[in-house]
Short mmCIF file of C-alpha atoms in Angstrom, two decimals:
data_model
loop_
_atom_site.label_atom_id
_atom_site.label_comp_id
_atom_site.label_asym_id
_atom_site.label_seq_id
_atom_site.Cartn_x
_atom_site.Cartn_y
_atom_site.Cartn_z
CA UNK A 1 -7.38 24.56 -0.60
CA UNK A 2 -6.46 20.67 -0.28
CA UNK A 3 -3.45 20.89 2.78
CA UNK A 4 -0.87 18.05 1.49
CA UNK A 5 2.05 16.45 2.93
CA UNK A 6 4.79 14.52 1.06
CA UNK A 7 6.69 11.23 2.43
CA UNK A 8 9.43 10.63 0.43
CA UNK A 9 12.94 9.37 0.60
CA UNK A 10 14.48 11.46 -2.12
CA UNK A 11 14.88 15.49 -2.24
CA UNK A 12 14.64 15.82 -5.69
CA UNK A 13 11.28 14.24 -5.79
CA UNK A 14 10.02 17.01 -2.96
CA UNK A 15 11.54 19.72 -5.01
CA UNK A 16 10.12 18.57 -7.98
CA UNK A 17 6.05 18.05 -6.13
CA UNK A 18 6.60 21.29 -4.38
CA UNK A 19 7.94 23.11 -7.56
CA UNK A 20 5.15 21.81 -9.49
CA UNK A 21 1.95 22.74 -6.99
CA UNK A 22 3.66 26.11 -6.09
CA UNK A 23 1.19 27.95 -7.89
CA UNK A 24 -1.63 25.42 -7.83
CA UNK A 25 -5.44 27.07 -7.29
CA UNK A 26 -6.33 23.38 -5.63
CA UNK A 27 -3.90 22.01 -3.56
CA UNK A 28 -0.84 23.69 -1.24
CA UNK A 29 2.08 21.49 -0.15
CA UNK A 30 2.40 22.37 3.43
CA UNK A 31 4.80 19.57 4.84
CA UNK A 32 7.66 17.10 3.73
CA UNK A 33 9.08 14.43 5.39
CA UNK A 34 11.56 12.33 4.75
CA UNK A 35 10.90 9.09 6.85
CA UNK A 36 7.65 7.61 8.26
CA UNK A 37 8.86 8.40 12.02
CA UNK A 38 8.02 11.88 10.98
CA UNK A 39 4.46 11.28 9.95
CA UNK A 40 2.49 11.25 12.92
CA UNK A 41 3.90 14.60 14.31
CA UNK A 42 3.21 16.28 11.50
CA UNK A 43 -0.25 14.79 11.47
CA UNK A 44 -0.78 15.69 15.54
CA UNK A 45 0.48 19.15 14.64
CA UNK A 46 -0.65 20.04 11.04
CA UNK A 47 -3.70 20.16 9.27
CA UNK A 48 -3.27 17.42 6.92
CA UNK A 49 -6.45 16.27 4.01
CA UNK A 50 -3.94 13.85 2.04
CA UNK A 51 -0.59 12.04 2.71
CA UNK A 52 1.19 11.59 -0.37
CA UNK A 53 3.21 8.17 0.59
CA UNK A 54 5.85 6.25 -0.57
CA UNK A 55 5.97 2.68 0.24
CA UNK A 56 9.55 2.39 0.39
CA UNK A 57 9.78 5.43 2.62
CA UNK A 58 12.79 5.36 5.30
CA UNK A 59 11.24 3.85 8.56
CA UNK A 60 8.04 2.19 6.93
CA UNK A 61 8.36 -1.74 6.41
CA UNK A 62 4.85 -2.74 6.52
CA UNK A 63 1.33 -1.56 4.81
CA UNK A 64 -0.06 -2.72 8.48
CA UNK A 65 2.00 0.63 9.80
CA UNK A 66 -0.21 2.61 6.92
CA UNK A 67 -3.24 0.56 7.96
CA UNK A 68 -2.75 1.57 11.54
CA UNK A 69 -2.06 5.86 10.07
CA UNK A 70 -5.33 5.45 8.62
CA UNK A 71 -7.48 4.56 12.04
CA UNK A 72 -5.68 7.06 14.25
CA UNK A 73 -6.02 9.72 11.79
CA UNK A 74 -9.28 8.89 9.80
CA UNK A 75 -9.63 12.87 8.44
CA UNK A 76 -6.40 12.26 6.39
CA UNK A 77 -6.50 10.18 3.34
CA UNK A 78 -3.74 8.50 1.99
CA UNK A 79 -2.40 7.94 -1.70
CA UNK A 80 0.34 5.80 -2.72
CA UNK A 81 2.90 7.40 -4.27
CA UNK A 82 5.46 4.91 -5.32
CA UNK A 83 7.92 3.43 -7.99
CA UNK A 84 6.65 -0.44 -7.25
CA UNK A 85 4.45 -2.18 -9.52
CA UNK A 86 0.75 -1.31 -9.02
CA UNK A 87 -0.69 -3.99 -9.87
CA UNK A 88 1.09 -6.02 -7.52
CA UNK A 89 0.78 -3.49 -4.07
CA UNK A 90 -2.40 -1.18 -5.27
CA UNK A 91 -4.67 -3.86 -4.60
CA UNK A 92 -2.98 -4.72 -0.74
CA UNK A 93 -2.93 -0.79 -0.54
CA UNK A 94 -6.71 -0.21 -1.45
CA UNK A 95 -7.39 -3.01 0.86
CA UNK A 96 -5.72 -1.29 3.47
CA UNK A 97 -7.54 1.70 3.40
CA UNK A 98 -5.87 3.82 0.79
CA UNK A 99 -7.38 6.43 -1.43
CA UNK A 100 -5.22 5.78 -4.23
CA UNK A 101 -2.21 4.95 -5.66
CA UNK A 102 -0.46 6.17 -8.63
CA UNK A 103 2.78 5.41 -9.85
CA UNK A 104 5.83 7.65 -10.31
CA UNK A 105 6.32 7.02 -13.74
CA UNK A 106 2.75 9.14 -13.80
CA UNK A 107 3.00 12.60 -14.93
CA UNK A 108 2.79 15.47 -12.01
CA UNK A 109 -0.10 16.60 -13.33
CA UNK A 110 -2.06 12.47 -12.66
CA UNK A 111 -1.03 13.29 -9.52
CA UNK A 112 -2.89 16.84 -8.89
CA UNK A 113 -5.94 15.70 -10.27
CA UNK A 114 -5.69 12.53 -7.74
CA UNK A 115 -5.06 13.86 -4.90
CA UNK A 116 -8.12 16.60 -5.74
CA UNK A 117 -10.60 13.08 -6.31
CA UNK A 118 -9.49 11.84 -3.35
CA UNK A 119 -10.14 14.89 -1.24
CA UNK A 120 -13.65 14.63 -3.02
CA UNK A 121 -14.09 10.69 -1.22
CA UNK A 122 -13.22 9.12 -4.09
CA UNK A 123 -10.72 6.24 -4.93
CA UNK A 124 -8.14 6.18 -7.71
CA UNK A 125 -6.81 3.36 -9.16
CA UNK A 126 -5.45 3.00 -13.16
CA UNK A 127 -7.85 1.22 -15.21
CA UNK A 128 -5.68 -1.77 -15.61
CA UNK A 129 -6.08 -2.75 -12.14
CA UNK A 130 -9.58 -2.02 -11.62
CA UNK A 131 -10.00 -4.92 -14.31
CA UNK A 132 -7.89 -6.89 -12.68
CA UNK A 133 -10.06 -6.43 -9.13
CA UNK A 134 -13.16 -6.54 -10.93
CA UNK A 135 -12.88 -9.48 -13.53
CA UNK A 136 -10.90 -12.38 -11.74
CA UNK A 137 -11.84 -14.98 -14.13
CA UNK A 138 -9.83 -13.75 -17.19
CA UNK A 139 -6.72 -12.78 -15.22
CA UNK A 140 -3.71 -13.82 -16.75
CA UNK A 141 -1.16 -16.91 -14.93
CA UNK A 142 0.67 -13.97 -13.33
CA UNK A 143 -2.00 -11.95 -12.40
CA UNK A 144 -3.85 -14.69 -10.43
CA UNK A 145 -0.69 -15.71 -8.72
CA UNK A 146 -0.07 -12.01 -6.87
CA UNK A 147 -4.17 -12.19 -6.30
CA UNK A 148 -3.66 -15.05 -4.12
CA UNK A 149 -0.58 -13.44 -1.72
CA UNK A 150 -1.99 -11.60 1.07
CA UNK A 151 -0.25 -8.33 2.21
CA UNK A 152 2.25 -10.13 4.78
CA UNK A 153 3.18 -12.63 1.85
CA UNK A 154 3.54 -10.05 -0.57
CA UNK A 155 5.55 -7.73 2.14
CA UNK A 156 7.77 -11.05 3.05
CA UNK A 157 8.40 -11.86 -0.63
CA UNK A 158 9.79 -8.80 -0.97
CA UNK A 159 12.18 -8.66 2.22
CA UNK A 160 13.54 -12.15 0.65
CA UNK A 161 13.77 -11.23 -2.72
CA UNK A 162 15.88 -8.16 -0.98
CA UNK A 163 18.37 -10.53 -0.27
CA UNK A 164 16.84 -10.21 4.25
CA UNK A 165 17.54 -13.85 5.91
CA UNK A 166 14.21 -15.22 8.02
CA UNK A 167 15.35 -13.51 11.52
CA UNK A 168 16.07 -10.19 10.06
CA UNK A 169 12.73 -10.36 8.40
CA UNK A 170 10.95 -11.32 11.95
CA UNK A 171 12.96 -7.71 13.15
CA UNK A 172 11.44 -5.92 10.45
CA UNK A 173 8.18 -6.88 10.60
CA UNK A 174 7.87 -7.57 14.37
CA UNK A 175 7.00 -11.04 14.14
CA UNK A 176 9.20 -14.22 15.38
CA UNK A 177 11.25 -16.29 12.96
CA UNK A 178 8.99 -19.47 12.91
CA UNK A 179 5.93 -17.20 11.76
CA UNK A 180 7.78 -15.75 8.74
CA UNK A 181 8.97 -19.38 7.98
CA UNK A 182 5.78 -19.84 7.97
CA UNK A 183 4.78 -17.76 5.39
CA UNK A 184 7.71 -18.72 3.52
CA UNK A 185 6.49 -22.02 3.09
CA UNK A 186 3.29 -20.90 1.93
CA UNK A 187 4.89 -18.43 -0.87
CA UNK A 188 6.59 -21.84 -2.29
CA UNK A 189 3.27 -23.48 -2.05
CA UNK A 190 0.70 -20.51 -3.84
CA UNK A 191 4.07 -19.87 -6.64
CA UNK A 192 4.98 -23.12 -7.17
CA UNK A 193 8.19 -23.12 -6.48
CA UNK A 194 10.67 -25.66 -4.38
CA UNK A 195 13.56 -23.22 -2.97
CA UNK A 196 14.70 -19.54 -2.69
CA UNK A 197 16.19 -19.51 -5.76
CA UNK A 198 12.90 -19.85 -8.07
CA UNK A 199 10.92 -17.77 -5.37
CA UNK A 200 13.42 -14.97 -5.98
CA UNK A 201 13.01 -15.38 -9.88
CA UNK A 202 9.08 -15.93 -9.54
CA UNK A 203 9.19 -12.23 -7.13
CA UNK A 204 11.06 -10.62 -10.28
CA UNK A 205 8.95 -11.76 -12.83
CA UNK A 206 5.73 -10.38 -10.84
CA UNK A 207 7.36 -7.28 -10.87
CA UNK A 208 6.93 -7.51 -6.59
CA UNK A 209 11.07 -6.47 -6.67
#
């Protein structure tokens, strides 16, 4: 039996996971949470074989915090469980150290037969971005623009898009103010843009918001 744990911000969604695998032969829910601060006492004090995650769980404002899960629990796997665009985070998540990431408009039943090919070792991805990570070259404009950002830029992007000014971005992230303008400037420079404004606009039209 694959031991799971759900992350997730929203109660219906844990109902609706827990309702679904009640009955399951493979897999047996045997934790929720509903912020990241939860996470690693679960994972000290359960038996855990894959973290089911949302990336805009409570508590979690950086893929570097699922990065870091990852290395100080190395017998869990992780998949990404989220409403955000994959093709803009699945790559920064598989990069990471993920196991997969499927998206919520997914059926439950994508997710079940996921999270048992991940147990197996193996990493899941939709085929849409797997062409995207494996053929580059014909990428569309957008496409090559969000294969340029790194995770920080990507995780920044979104903080500013949110509406976050540079210092409470810094707070967030745990980095000072002149490093995140520093990244700011180099999200005008790899989009093309000249202020906020169009960098907002740009962060909607990749789908990163």
């Amino acid at each position: 039996m694959i031991k799971v744990c759900l992350a997730d911000n929203f109660p219906v969604v844990h109902f609706g996971v827990k309702s679904y695998f009640k009955d399951h032969s493979d897999i047996s829910i045997v934790a929720n949470v509903g912020s990241f601060s939860m996470i690693q006492d679960i994972l000290q004090t359960k038996e855990v074989d894959v973290l089911v995650l949302d990336l805009e769980l409570e508590g979690l404002s950086s893929i570097f915090e699922v990065k870091a899960l990852l290395k100080n629990f190395p017998k869990t796997k992780i998949i990404i469980f989220s409403g955000l665009s994959e093709q803009i985070y699945a790559p920064n998540a598989i990069k990471a150290g993920v196991s997969g990431y499927v998206h919520k408009k997914e059926k439950l039943e994508t997710l079940g037969q996921s999270i048992i090919k991940v147990d197996q070792g193996k990493i899941i991805m939709n085929e849409t971005v797997k062409k995207n990570l494996a053929l580059i070259a014909k990428q569309s404009k957008s496409e090559r623009l969000y294969r340029k950002l790194s995770n920080r830029e990507v995780e920044v992007l979104r903080y500013l898009s949110g509406g976050k000014k540079n210092h409470e971005i810094a707070e967030i992230l745990g980095l000072n103010e002149k490093t995140i303008s520093t990244y700011k400037l180099r999200l005008l420079t790899k989009l093309n843009v000249t202020n906020l404004v169009d960098l907002v606009n740009k962060a909607k039209s990749l789908e990163i918001v």
